[in-house]
mmCIF file of C-alpha atoms in Angstrom:
data_model
loop_
_atom_site.group_PDB
_atom_site.id
_atom_site.type_symbol
_atom_site.label_atom_id
_atom_site.label_comp_id
_atom_site.label_asym_id
_atom_site.label_seq_id
_atom_site.Cartn_x
_atom_site.Cartn_y
_atom_site.Cartn_z
ATOM 1 C CA MET A 1 6.766 -22.890 -8.083
ATOM 2 C CA LYS A 2 3.344 -21.587 -7.055
ATOM 3 C CA LEU A 3 2.325 -18.568 -9.089
ATOM 4 C CA ILE A 4 -0.707 -16.672 -7.848
ATOM 5 C CA LYS A 5 -2.668 -14.729 -10.443
ATOM 6 C CA ARG A 6 -2.978 -11.190 -9.136
ATOM 7 C CA ILE A 7 -6.345 -9.456 -9.158
ATOM 8 C CA ILE A 8 -4.845 -6.402 -10.779
ATOM 9 C CA GLU A 9 -3.705 -8.381 -13.874
ATOM 10 C CA ASP A 10 -7.073 -8.321 -15.623
ATOM 11 C CA GLN A 11 -7.549 -4.629 -14.848
ATOM 12 C CA ILE A 12 -4.200 -3.742 -16.350
ATOM 13 C CA ALA A 13 -4.722 -5.878 -19.456
ATOM 14 C CA ASN A 14 -8.251 -4.567 -20.058
ATOM 15 C CA ASN A 15 -7.252 -0.910 -19.691
ATOM 16 C CA LEU A 16 -4.199 -1.060 -21.937
ATOM 17 C CA VAL A 17 -5.585 0.893 -24.870
ATOM 18 C CA ALA A 18 -4.197 3.049 -27.675
ATOM 19 C CA ASN A 19 -2.829 6.484 -26.862
ATOM 20 C CA LYS A 20 -3.232 6.085 -23.137
ATOM 21 C CA VAL A 21 -0.650 5.546 -20.379
ATOM 22 C CA ILE A 22 -1.252 2.955 -17.695
ATOM 23 C CA ILE A 23 0.741 3.700 -14.519
ATOM 24 C CA LEU A 24 1.201 0.864 -12.043
ATOM 25 C CA ILE A 25 2.483 1.974 -8.673
ATOM 26 C CA GLY A 26 3.456 -0.198 -5.730
ATOM 27 C CA PRO A 27 6.297 -0.954 -3.311
ATOM 28 C CA ARG A 28 9.286 -2.970 -4.429
ATOM 29 C CA ARG A 29 9.115 -6.751 -4.311
ATOM 30 C CA VAL A 30 5.322 -7.017 -4.537
ATOM 31 C CA GLY A 31 5.448 -8.658 -7.966
ATOM 32 C CA LYS A 32 5.152 -5.816 -10.466
ATOM 33 C CA THR A 33 7.796 -7.282 -12.758
ATOM 34 C CA VAL A 34 6.150 -10.746 -12.665
ATOM 35 C CA LEU A 35 2.834 -9.077 -13.421
ATOM 36 C CA ILE A 36 4.370 -7.369 -16.447
ATOM 37 C CA LYS A 37 5.422 -10.762 -17.796
ATOM 38 C CA GLN A 38 1.886 -12.081 -17.306
ATOM 39 C CA VAL A 39 0.417 -9.105 -19.187
ATOM 40 C CA ILE A 40 2.994 -9.584 -21.986
ATOM 41 C CA ASN A 41 1.813 -13.204 -22.366
ATOM 42 C CA ARG A 42 -1.661 -11.873 -23.117
ATOM 43 C CA LEU A 43 -0.567 -9.359 -25.781
ATOM 44 C CA GLU A 44 -1.464 -9.859 -29.401
ATOM 45 C CA GLU A 45 0.745 -6.981 -30.610
ATOM 46 C CA SER A 46 4.519 -6.705 -30.651
ATOM 47 C CA TYR A 47 6.035 -4.921 -27.640
ATOM 48 C CA LEU A 48 9.171 -3.208 -26.373
ATOM 49 C CA LEU A 49 10.210 -3.803 -22.770
ATOM 50 C CA LEU A 50 12.654 -1.418 -21.080
ATOM 51 C CA ASN A 51 14.051 -1.014 -17.556
ATOM 52 C CA GLY A 52 14.040 2.569 -16.274
ATOM 53 C CA GLU A 53 16.900 1.854 -13.886
ATOM 54 C CA ASP A 54 19.197 0.938 -16.775
ATOM 55 C CA PHE A 55 21.390 3.857 -17.845
ATOM 56 C CA ASN A 56 21.142 2.699 -21.462
ATOM 57 C CA THR A 57 17.326 3.117 -21.302
ATOM 58 C CA GLN A 58 17.703 6.592 -19.777
ATOM 59 C CA GLU A 59 20.108 7.574 -22.546
ATOM 60 C CA LEU A 60 17.923 6.104 -25.288
ATOM 61 C CA LEU A 61 14.874 8.099 -24.228
ATOM 62 C CA SER A 62 16.739 11.340 -23.478
ATOM 63 C CA ARG A 63 16.804 12.275 -27.186
ATOM 64 C CA ARG A 64 13.345 13.830 -27.416
ATOM 65 C CA SER A 65 12.425 13.377 -31.055
ATOM 66 C CA VAL A 66 9.279 11.769 -32.504
ATOM 67 C CA GLN A 67 11.210 10.112 -35.323
ATOM 68 C CA HIS A 68 13.789 8.804 -32.853
ATOM 69 C CA TYR A 69 11.049 7.229 -30.740
ATOM 70 C CA LYS A 70 9.418 5.707 -33.854
ATOM 71 C CA ASN A 71 12.745 4.198 -34.854
ATOM 72 C CA LEU A 72 13.226 2.880 -31.317
ATOM 73 C CA LEU A 73 9.787 1.240 -31.242
ATOM 74 C CA GLY A 74 10.008 -0.241 -34.737
ATOM 75 C CA LYS A 75 6.941 -2.445 -35.173
ATOM 76 C CA ALA A 76 6.163 -2.477 -31.462
ATOM 77 C CA ARG A 77 2.718 -1.092 -30.609
ATOM 78 C CA VAL A 78 3.103 -1.570 -26.880
ATOM 79 C CA LEU A 79 5.793 0.127 -24.801
ATOM 80 C CA ILE A 80 6.441 -1.219 -21.261
ATOM 81 C CA ILE A 81 8.910 0.445 -18.901
ATOM 82 C CA ASP A 82 9.623 -0.981 -15.440
ATOM 83 C CA GLU A 83 10.701 1.481 -12.694
ATOM 84 C CA ALA A 84 10.032 4.362 -15.042
ATOM 85 C CA GLN A 85 10.414 7.071 -12.382
ATOM 86 C CA LYS A 86 14.203 6.841 -12.761
ATOM 87 C CA ILE A 87 14.065 8.412 -16.238
ATOM 88 C CA PRO A 88 14.529 12.234 -16.192
ATOM 89 C CA GLU A 89 11.669 14.325 -17.667
ATOM 90 C CA PHE A 90 9.716 11.150 -18.201
ATOM 91 C CA GLY A 91 6.274 12.736 -18.112
ATOM 92 C CA ASN A 92 7.111 14.957 -21.069
ATOM 93 C CA ILE A 93 8.646 12.014 -22.975
ATOM 94 C CA LEU A 94 5.460 9.979 -22.526
ATOM 95 C CA LYS A 95 3.272 12.901 -23.546
ATOM 96 C CA LEU A 96 5.224 13.350 -26.795
ATOM 97 C CA MET A 97 4.943 9.645 -27.596
ATOM 98 C CA ILE A 98 1.250 9.381 -26.804
ATOM 99 C CA ASP A 99 0.355 12.535 -28.715
ATOM 100 C CA GLU A 100 2.440 11.883 -31.821
ATOM 101 C CA ILE A 101 2.605 8.098 -32.312
ATOM 102 C CA ASP A 102 -0.839 6.892 -33.242
ATOM 103 C CA GLY A 103 -2.024 3.599 -31.751
ATOM 104 C CA LEU A 104 0.727 3.324 -29.169
ATOM 105 C CA LYS A 105 -0.115 1.713 -25.814
ATOM 106 C CA ILE A 106 2.106 2.417 -22.802
ATOM 107 C CA LEU A 107 2.449 0.669 -19.453
ATOM 108 C CA VAL A 108 4.906 1.955 -16.878
ATOM 109 C CA THR A 109 5.603 0.934 -13.289
ATOM 110 C CA GLY A 110 7.071 2.752 -10.344
ATOM 111 C CA SER A 111 7.796 2.004 -6.703
ATOM 112 C CA SER A 112 7.386 5.511 -5.311
ATOM 113 C CA ALA A 113 4.244 7.649 -5.477
ATOM 114 C CA PHE A 114 6.449 10.698 -4.961
ATOM 115 C CA ASP A 115 8.630 10.053 -7.986
ATOM 116 C CA ILE A 116 5.792 8.976 -10.253
ATOM 117 C CA ASP A 117 3.688 12.052 -9.422
ATOM 118 C CA LYS A 118 6.728 14.270 -9.956
ATOM 119 C CA VAL A 119 7.543 12.995 -13.427
ATOM 120 C CA THR A 120 4.080 12.218 -14.818
ATOM 121 C CA GLY A 121 1.778 14.727 -13.167
ATOM 122 C CA GLU A 122 0.799 17.679 -15.299
ATOM 123 C CA PRO A 123 2.157 16.471 -18.693
ATOM 124 C CA LEU A 124 -0.085 13.404 -18.627
ATOM 125 C CA THR A 125 -3.307 15.061 -17.425
ATOM 126 C CA GLY A 126 -6.170 13.298 -19.247
ATOM 127 C CA ARG A 127 -3.782 10.796 -20.810
ATOM 128 C CA LYS A 128 -3.163 8.358 -17.913
ATOM 129 C CA LYS A 129 -4.881 5.915 -15.656
ATOM 130 C CA THR A 130 -3.242 4.932 -12.374
ATOM 131 C CA PHE A 131 -3.444 1.558 -10.623
ATOM 132 C CA TYR A 132 -1.957 0.427 -7.308
ATOM 133 C CA MET A 133 -0.384 -2.910 -6.464
ATOM 134 C CA PHE A 134 0.367 -4.218 -2.980
ATOM 135 C CA PRO A 135 1.702 -7.368 -1.302
ATOM 136 C CA THR A 136 -0.511 -10.396 -1.913
ATOM 137 C CA PHE A 137 -4.178 -9.737 -1.177
ATOM 138 C CA GLU A 138 -5.821 -12.152 1.288
ATOM 139 C CA THR A 139 -8.388 -13.378 -1.233
ATOM 140 C CA GLU A 140 -5.670 -14.133 -3.793
ATOM 141 C CA TYR A 141 -4.468 -16.907 -1.506
ATOM 142 C CA ASN A 142 -7.724 -18.762 -2.239
ATOM 143 C CA GLN A 143 -5.979 -20.074 -5.375
ATOM 144 C CA ILE A 144 -3.529 -22.121 -3.321
ATOM 145 C CA GLU A 145 -5.159 -22.729 0.079
ATOM 146 C CA SER A 146 -8.509 -24.018 1.267
ATOM 147 C CA ILE A 147 -10.835 -22.592 3.875
ATOM 148 C CA ILE A 148 -9.737 -25.429 6.145
ATOM 149 C CA ASN A 149 -6.062 -24.416 6.391
ATOM 150 C CA LYS A 150 -6.651 -20.648 6.071
ATOM 151 C CA PRO A 151 -6.874 -20.094 9.881
ATOM 152 C CA ASP A 152 -3.328 -21.464 10.305
ATOM 153 C CA HIS A 153 -2.029 -19.395 7.442
ATOM 154 C CA ILE A 154 -3.630 -16.192 8.698
ATOM 155 C CA ARG A 155 -1.805 -16.631 11.991
ATOM 156 C CA GLU A 156 1.469 -16.834 10.077
ATOM 157 C CA ARG A 157 0.635 -13.827 7.923
ATOM 158 C CA LEU A 158 -0.044 -11.730 11.013
ATOM 159 C CA ILE A 159 3.637 -12.223 11.769
ATOM 160 C CA PHE A 160 5.419 -12.399 8.386
ATOM 161 C CA GLY A 161 3.056 -10.411 6.199
ATOM 162 C CA ASN A 162 2.156 -10.878 2.554
ATOM 163 C CA TYR A 163 5.168 -10.320 0.319
ATOM 164 C CA PRO A 164 4.695 -12.807 -2.557
ATOM 165 C CA GLU A 165 8.084 -14.488 -2.250
ATOM 166 C CA LEU A 166 7.247 -15.645 1.272
ATOM 167 C CA ILE A 167 4.988 -18.441 0.009
ATOM 168 C CA HIS A 168 8.101 -20.148 -1.403
ATOM 169 C CA LEU A 169 9.982 -19.940 1.897
ATOM 170 C CA LYS A 170 9.219 -22.506 4.606
ATOM 171 C CA ASP A 171 11.593 -21.705 7.472
ATOM 172 C CA LYS A 172 11.125 -18.825 9.904
ATOM 173 C CA GLU A 173 14.771 -17.877 9.461
ATOM 174 C CA ASP A 174 14.500 -17.693 5.680
ATOM 175 C CA LYS A 175 11.408 -15.531 5.889
ATOM 176 C CA THR A 176 13.023 -13.227 8.420
ATOM 177 C CA ASP A 177 16.150 -12.893 6.265
ATOM 178 C CA TYR A 178 14.004 -12.058 3.254
ATOM 179 C CA LEU A 179 12.230 -9.254 5.129
ATOM 180 C CA LYS A 180 15.595 -7.947 6.366
ATOM 181 C CA GLU A 181 16.756 -7.772 2.739
ATOM 182 C CA ILE A 182 13.650 -5.763 1.775
ATOM 183 C CA VAL A 183 14.260 -3.266 4.555
ATOM 184 C CA ASN A 184 18.015 -2.875 4.017
ATOM 185 C CA SER A 185 18.293 -3.135 0.246
ATOM 186 C CA TYR A 186 15.060 -1.558 -0.934
ATOM 187 C CA LEU A 187 13.159 0.366 1.725
ATOM 188 C CA LEU A 188 16.069 2.322 3.133
ATOM 189 C CA LYS A 189 17.708 2.653 -0.274
ATOM 190 C CA ASP A 190 14.614 4.328 -1.720
ATOM 191 C CA ILE A 191 14.152 6.680 1.211
ATOM 192 C CA LEU A 192 17.811 7.710 1.419
ATOM 193 C CA ALA A 193 17.758 8.509 -2.298
ATOM 194 C CA TYR A 194 15.810 11.709 -1.602
ATOM 195 C CA ASP A 195 17.504 15.039 -1.110
ATOM 196 C CA ASN A 196 18.748 15.747 2.409
ATOM 197 C CA ILE A 197 17.706 12.321 3.711
ATOM 198 C CA ARG A 198 20.925 10.783 4.936
ATOM 199 C CA ASN A 199 20.249 9.269 8.354
ATOM 200 C CA SER A 200 18.900 5.731 8.142
ATOM 201 C CA ASP A 201 19.157 5.349 11.936
ATOM 202 C CA LYS A 202 16.613 8.111 12.463
ATOM 203 C CA ILE A 203 14.235 6.531 9.939
ATOM 204 C CA LEU A 204 14.443 3.159 11.653
ATOM 205 C CA LYS A 205 13.945 4.705 15.105
ATOM 206 C CA LEU A 206 10.899 6.569 13.786
ATOM 207 C CA LEU A 207 9.482 3.369 12.356
ATOM 208 C CA ARG A 208 10.030 1.581 15.673
ATOM 209 C CA LEU A 209 8.160 4.284 17.543
ATOM 210 C CA ILE A 210 5.261 4.059 15.078
ATOM 211 C CA ALA A 211 5.280 0.228 15.262
ATOM 212 C CA PHE A 212 4.634 0.362 19.022
ATOM 213 C CA GLN A 213 1.755 2.814 18.583
ATOM 214 C CA ILE A 214 -0.435 0.876 16.124
ATOM 215 C CA GLY A 215 -4.046 1.766 16.823
ATOM 216 C CA ASN A 216 -3.116 4.798 18.969
ATOM 217 C CA GLU A 217 -3.031 8.466 18.094
ATOM 218 C CA VAL A 218 0.428 9.742 17.276
ATOM 219 C CA SER A 219 1.851 13.111 18.261
ATOM 220 C CA HIS A 220 4.377 14.328 15.702
ATOM 221 C CA GLN A 221 5.753 16.791 18.248
ATOM 222 C CA GLU A 222 6.290 14.013 20.816
ATOM 223 C CA LEU A 223 7.971 11.839 18.188
ATOM 224 C CA GLY A 224 10.311 14.732 17.438
ATOM 225 C CA LYS A 225 11.266 15.054 21.080
ATOM 226 C CA GLN A 226 12.075 11.363 21.349
ATOM 227 C CA LEU A 227 14.149 11.422 18.155
ATOM 228 C CA GLY A 228 15.855 14.746 18.679
ATOM 229 C CA MET A 229 14.424 16.353 15.564
ATOM 230 C CA SER A 230 11.849 19.012 14.734
ATOM 231 C CA LYS A 231 8.165 18.295 14.226
ATOM 232 C CA ASN A 232 8.534 19.403 10.573
ATOM 233 C CA THR A 233 11.318 16.863 9.994
ATOM 234 C CA VAL A 234 9.167 14.106 11.532
ATOM 235 C CA GLU A 235 6.300 15.033 9.211
ATOM 236 C CA LYS A 236 8.679 15.053 6.233
ATOM 237 C CA TYR A 237 9.939 11.545 7.044
ATOM 238 C CA LEU A 238 6.414 10.225 7.613
ATOM 239 C CA ASP A 239 5.353 11.684 4.262
ATOM 240 C CA LEU A 240 8.231 9.950 2.522
ATOM 241 C CA LEU A 241 7.436 6.643 4.280
ATOM 242 C CA SER A 242 3.860 6.888 3.036
ATOM 243 C CA LYS A 243 4.962 7.646 -0.534
ATOM 244 C CA VAL A 244 7.158 4.533 -0.702
ATOM 245 C CA PHE A 245 4.286 2.466 0.732
ATOM 246 C CA VAL A 246 5.683 1.632 4.129
ATOM 247 C CA LEU A 247 3.159 3.564 6.267
ATOM 248 C CA HIS A 248 -0.267 5.033 5.729
ATOM 249 C CA ARG A 249 -2.059 7.692 7.768
ATOM 250 C CA LEU A 250 -5.544 7.690 9.226
ATOM 251 C CA ASN A 251 -7.161 11.002 10.162
ATOM 252 C CA GLY A 252 -9.814 11.619 12.793
ATOM 253 C CA PHE A 253 -13.456 11.925 11.684
ATOM 254 C CA SER A 254 -15.813 14.657 12.730
ATOM 255 C CA ARG A 255 -18.838 16.534 11.532
ATOM 256 C CA ASN A 256 -17.864 19.489 13.680
ATOM 257 C CA LEU A 257 -19.042 18.095 16.981
ATOM 258 C CA ARG A 258 -17.046 19.807 19.710
ATOM 259 C CA LYS A 259 -16.290 16.618 21.638
ATOM 260 C CA GLU A 260 -14.772 14.751 18.675
ATOM 261 C CA VAL A 261 -10.984 14.405 18.286
ATOM 262 C CA THR A 262 -9.782 15.474 14.825
ATOM 263 C CA LYS A 263 -6.310 17.029 15.034
ATOM 264 C CA SER A 264 -4.300 13.856 15.706
ATOM 265 C CA ASN A 265 -3.492 10.976 13.356
ATOM 266 C CA LYS A 266 -2.980 7.250 13.520
ATOM 267 C CA TRP A 267 -0.308 5.481 11.472
ATOM 268 C CA TYR A 268 -0.317 1.896 10.209
ATOM 269 C CA PHE A 269 2.113 -0.292 8.241
ATOM 270 C CA TYR A 270 1.149 -1.544 4.812
ATOM 271 C CA ASP A 271 2.565 -4.938 5.751
ATOM 272 C CA ASN A 272 2.710 -6.740 9.095
ATOM 273 C CA GLY A 273 5.977 -8.449 8.263
ATOM 274 C CA LEU A 274 7.862 -5.156 7.973
ATOM 275 C CA ARG A 275 6.279 -3.916 11.207
ATOM 276 C CA ASN A 276 7.347 -6.994 13.133
ATOM 277 C CA LEU A 277 10.851 -6.984 11.662
ATOM 278 C CA ILE A 278 11.314 -3.348 12.676
ATOM 279 C CA ILE A 279 10.597 -4.238 16.335
ATOM 280 C CA ALA A 280 12.631 -7.467 16.042
ATOM 281 C CA ASN A 281 9.743 -9.679 17.138
ATOM 282 C CA MET A 282 8.837 -12.579 14.803
ATOM 283 C CA ASN A 283 7.349 -14.751 17.544
ATOM 284 C CA PRO A 284 4.048 -16.555 16.825
ATOM 285 C CA ILE A 285 0.835 -14.956 18.083
ATOM 286 C CA GLU A 286 0.630 -17.461 20.965
ATOM 287 C CA LEU A 287 3.698 -15.763 22.456
ATOM 288 C CA ARG A 288 2.623 -12.167 21.716
ATOM 289 C CA ASN A 289 1.025 -9.483 23.826
ATOM 290 C CA ASP A 290 0.157 -7.351 20.781
ATOM 291 C CA VAL A 291 -2.262 -9.613 18.915
ATOM 292 C CA GLY A 292 -4.874 -6.846 18.930
ATOM 293 C CA GLU A 293 -2.482 -4.443 17.177
ATOM 294 C CA LEU A 294 -1.381 -7.117 14.746
ATOM 295 C CA TRP A 295 -4.965 -7.896 13.789
ATOM 296 C CA GLU A 296 -5.972 -4.218 13.455
ATOM 297 C CA ASN A 297 -2.977 -3.471 11.233
ATOM 298 C CA TYR A 298 -3.544 -6.556 9.100
ATOM 299 C CA VAL A 299 -7.256 -6.150 8.345
ATOM 300 C CA ILE A 300 -6.824 -2.428 7.674
ATOM 301 C CA SER A 301 -4.079 -3.120 5.116
ATOM 302 C CA GLU A 302 -6.307 -5.773 3.478
ATOM 303 C CA ARG A 303 -9.239 -3.365 3.382
ATOM 304 C CA ILE A 304 -7.078 -0.750 1.662
ATOM 305 C CA LYS A 305 -6.191 -3.340 -1.005
ATOM 306 C CA PHE A 306 -9.903 -4.159 -1.396
ATOM 307 C CA GLN A 307 -10.729 -0.487 -1.860
ATOM 308 C CA LYS A 308 -7.956 0.196 -4.371
ATOM 309 C CA TYR A 309 -8.512 -2.937 -6.439
ATOM 310 C CA ASN A 310 -12.263 -2.205 -6.630
ATOM 311 C CA ARG A 311 -11.557 1.486 -7.273
ATOM 312 C CA LEU A 312 -13.973 2.554 -4.531
ATOM 313 C CA LEU A 313 -14.615 6.217 -3.890
ATOM 314 C CA VAL A 314 -14.213 6.241 -0.124
ATOM 315 C CA ASN A 315 -12.779 8.318 2.725
ATOM 316 C CA ASN A 316 -11.226 6.474 5.697
ATOM 317 C CA TYR A 317 -11.003 7.743 9.263
ATOM 318 C CA PHE A 318 -10.914 6.763 12.903
ATOM 319 C CA TRP A 319 -13.401 8.255 15.376
ATOM 320 C CA ARG A 320 -12.853 9.213 18.993
ATOM 321 C CA THR A 321 -14.346 11.576 21.555
ATOM 322 C CA TYR A 322 -12.541 13.360 24.337
ATOM 323 C CA ASP A 323 -14.279 11.076 26.833
ATOM 324 C CA GLN A 324 -12.606 8.032 25.158
ATOM 325 C CA GLN A 325 -15.486 6.632 23.097
ATOM 326 C CA GLU A 326 -13.984 5.384 19.877
ATOM 327 C CA ILE A 327 -14.325 3.364 16.660
ATOM 328 C CA ASP A 328 -11.236 1.867 14.945
ATOM 329 C CA TRP A 329 -12.244 2.505 11.345
ATOM 330 C CA VAL A 330 -14.874 4.719 9.699
ATOM 331 C CA GLU A 331 -15.713 4.711 6.012
ATOM 332 C CA GLU A 332 -17.545 7.551 4.282
ATOM 333 C CA ARG A 333 -18.949 6.272 1.009
ATOM 334 C CA ASN A 334 -22.103 6.584 -1.096
ATOM 335 C CA GLY A 335 -23.408 9.287 1.271
ATOM 336 C CA LYS A 336 -23.354 6.967 4.296
ATOM 337 C CA LEU A 337 -21.126 6.243 7.291
ATOM 338 C CA PHE A 338 -19.884 2.757 8.219
ATOM 339 C CA GLY A 339 -18.100 2.153 11.493
ATOM 340 C CA TYR A 340 -15.909 -0.931 12.170
ATOM 341 C CA GLU A 341 -14.277 -2.267 15.302
ATOM 342 C CA PHE A 342 -11.517 -4.865 15.058
ATOM 343 C CA LYS A 343 -11.272 -7.791 17.472
ATOM 344 C CA TRP A 344 -9.155 -10.915 16.879
ATOM 345 C CA ASN A 345 -11.280 -12.977 19.296
ATOM 346 C CA PRO A 346 -14.728 -13.693 17.761
ATOM 347 C CA LYS A 347 -16.168 -14.149 21.234
ATOM 348 C CA ARG A 348 -15.544 -10.526 22.159
ATOM 349 C CA LYS A 349 -18.875 -8.680 22.178
ATOM 350 C CA VAL A 350 -18.668 -5.032 21.246
ATOM 351 C CA LYS A 351 -21.451 -2.479 20.962
ATOM 352 C CA ALA A 352 -21.390 0.760 19.030
ATOM 353 C CA PRO A 353 -20.492 3.704 21.298
ATOM 354 C CA LYS A 354 -23.451 5.667 22.640
ATOM 355 C CA ALA A 355 -22.100 8.990 21.337
ATOM 356 C CA TRP A 356 -21.733 7.482 17.854
ATOM 357 C CA LEU A 357 -25.309 6.228 17.818
ATOM 358 C CA GLU A 358 -26.622 9.568 18.998
ATOM 359 C CA ALA A 359 -24.580 11.657 16.570
ATOM 360 C CA TYR A 360 -24.947 9.424 13.470
ATOM 361 C CA GLU A 361 -28.262 7.624 13.711
ATOM 362 C CA GLU A 362 -28.174 6.357 10.113
ATOM 363 C CA ALA A 363 -24.612 5.002 10.345
ATOM 364 C CA GLU A 364 -23.889 1.287 10.332
ATOM 365 C CA PHE A 365 -21.629 -0.533 12.785
ATOM 366 C CA GLN A 366 -19.857 -3.935 12.555
ATOM 367 C CA VAL A 367 -17.219 -5.894 14.429
ATOM 368 C CA VAL A 368 -14.576 -7.501 12.174
ATOM 369 C CA ASN A 369 -13.014 -10.582 13.784
ATOM 370 C CA SER A 370 -10.982 -13.660 12.846
ATOM 371 C CA GLU A 371 -14.108 -15.541 11.760
ATOM 372 C CA ASN A 372 -15.944 -12.978 9.622
ATOM 373 C CA TYR A 373 -13.081 -10.875 8.195
ATOM 374 C CA LEU A 374 -13.254 -12.475 4.740
ATOM 375 C CA GLU A 375 -16.747 -11.050 4.253
ATOM 376 C CA TRP A 376 -15.241 -7.603 4.720
ATOM 377 C CA ILE A 377 -12.612 -7.899 1.994
ATOM 378 C CA GLU A 378 -14.311 -10.013 -0.664
#
């Protein structure tokens, strides 16, 4: 079995220090549990590994006593808890351990930003460091594929996405079934676990509408009309979908120029495979009429991984004027602006919009295509 070393492994191992909590957040099935095993293999101290979804673990930790926790740990100097957000009052439990048990190192994982923030927020202020993990990063594939066969593989990833288990599956049907299982058993399960979220059909219909609007501005009010729900409910669902790492939002950029669009948003999927499954289209790109959308969604998700793994301080936007001049992706970092346009075909020639050049003379502009994209994410 091919096992790709994840970029985040070294960061986790190097930051696992005494009296600090490492929080690893990422969607289900991206390899967090496998990563934990790899980190354990590097440990020199004894450890205790618990599963937060196990009722026995929840009961063990519910007795909030320093001596009880010392007895539970025994000689272990590293505590690792997978899916920790399932444990009630977990932030306060971790705070007590970190403050009162000298030399203890803690690593916890979670699959929902909402739950993790809720249980670890204020109690762990100044005591935690948060890392994010995503489906396999494009550059991580360099361990198992050469530059020669990468073009063929990237075409497949535009369709099936980057969930790690997919590299072990050869048939289209097997890959499609695997993605179905993620949606039905994990994605919907996590979303429906929240209070007052009971209608999986509405969630799937919302995702389908978003999937057909990749790269376009989305009106929450219009989505509500199509789904028969209020704008506020649409926004609530979209917020939940972002917190379980299905969708992410892109806001419009402006420096208060009157002709720039700022009030609308764009939405993208974290993984192409889920997007294509939602619209029931797993055809190869040669048979698609949405290659531009597939490419834009893919490189944006890879760029987000690049930013998170390199812990960049950056703001991301799209840019558009009311007279339809636009740039797909704008980064604000180190006091400068960087504009990017995404084109699958490397022969497509694109110039920076005139309004952009006039408004932001010092800004940079680049086209990211199927031949130069690796430079953008390495």
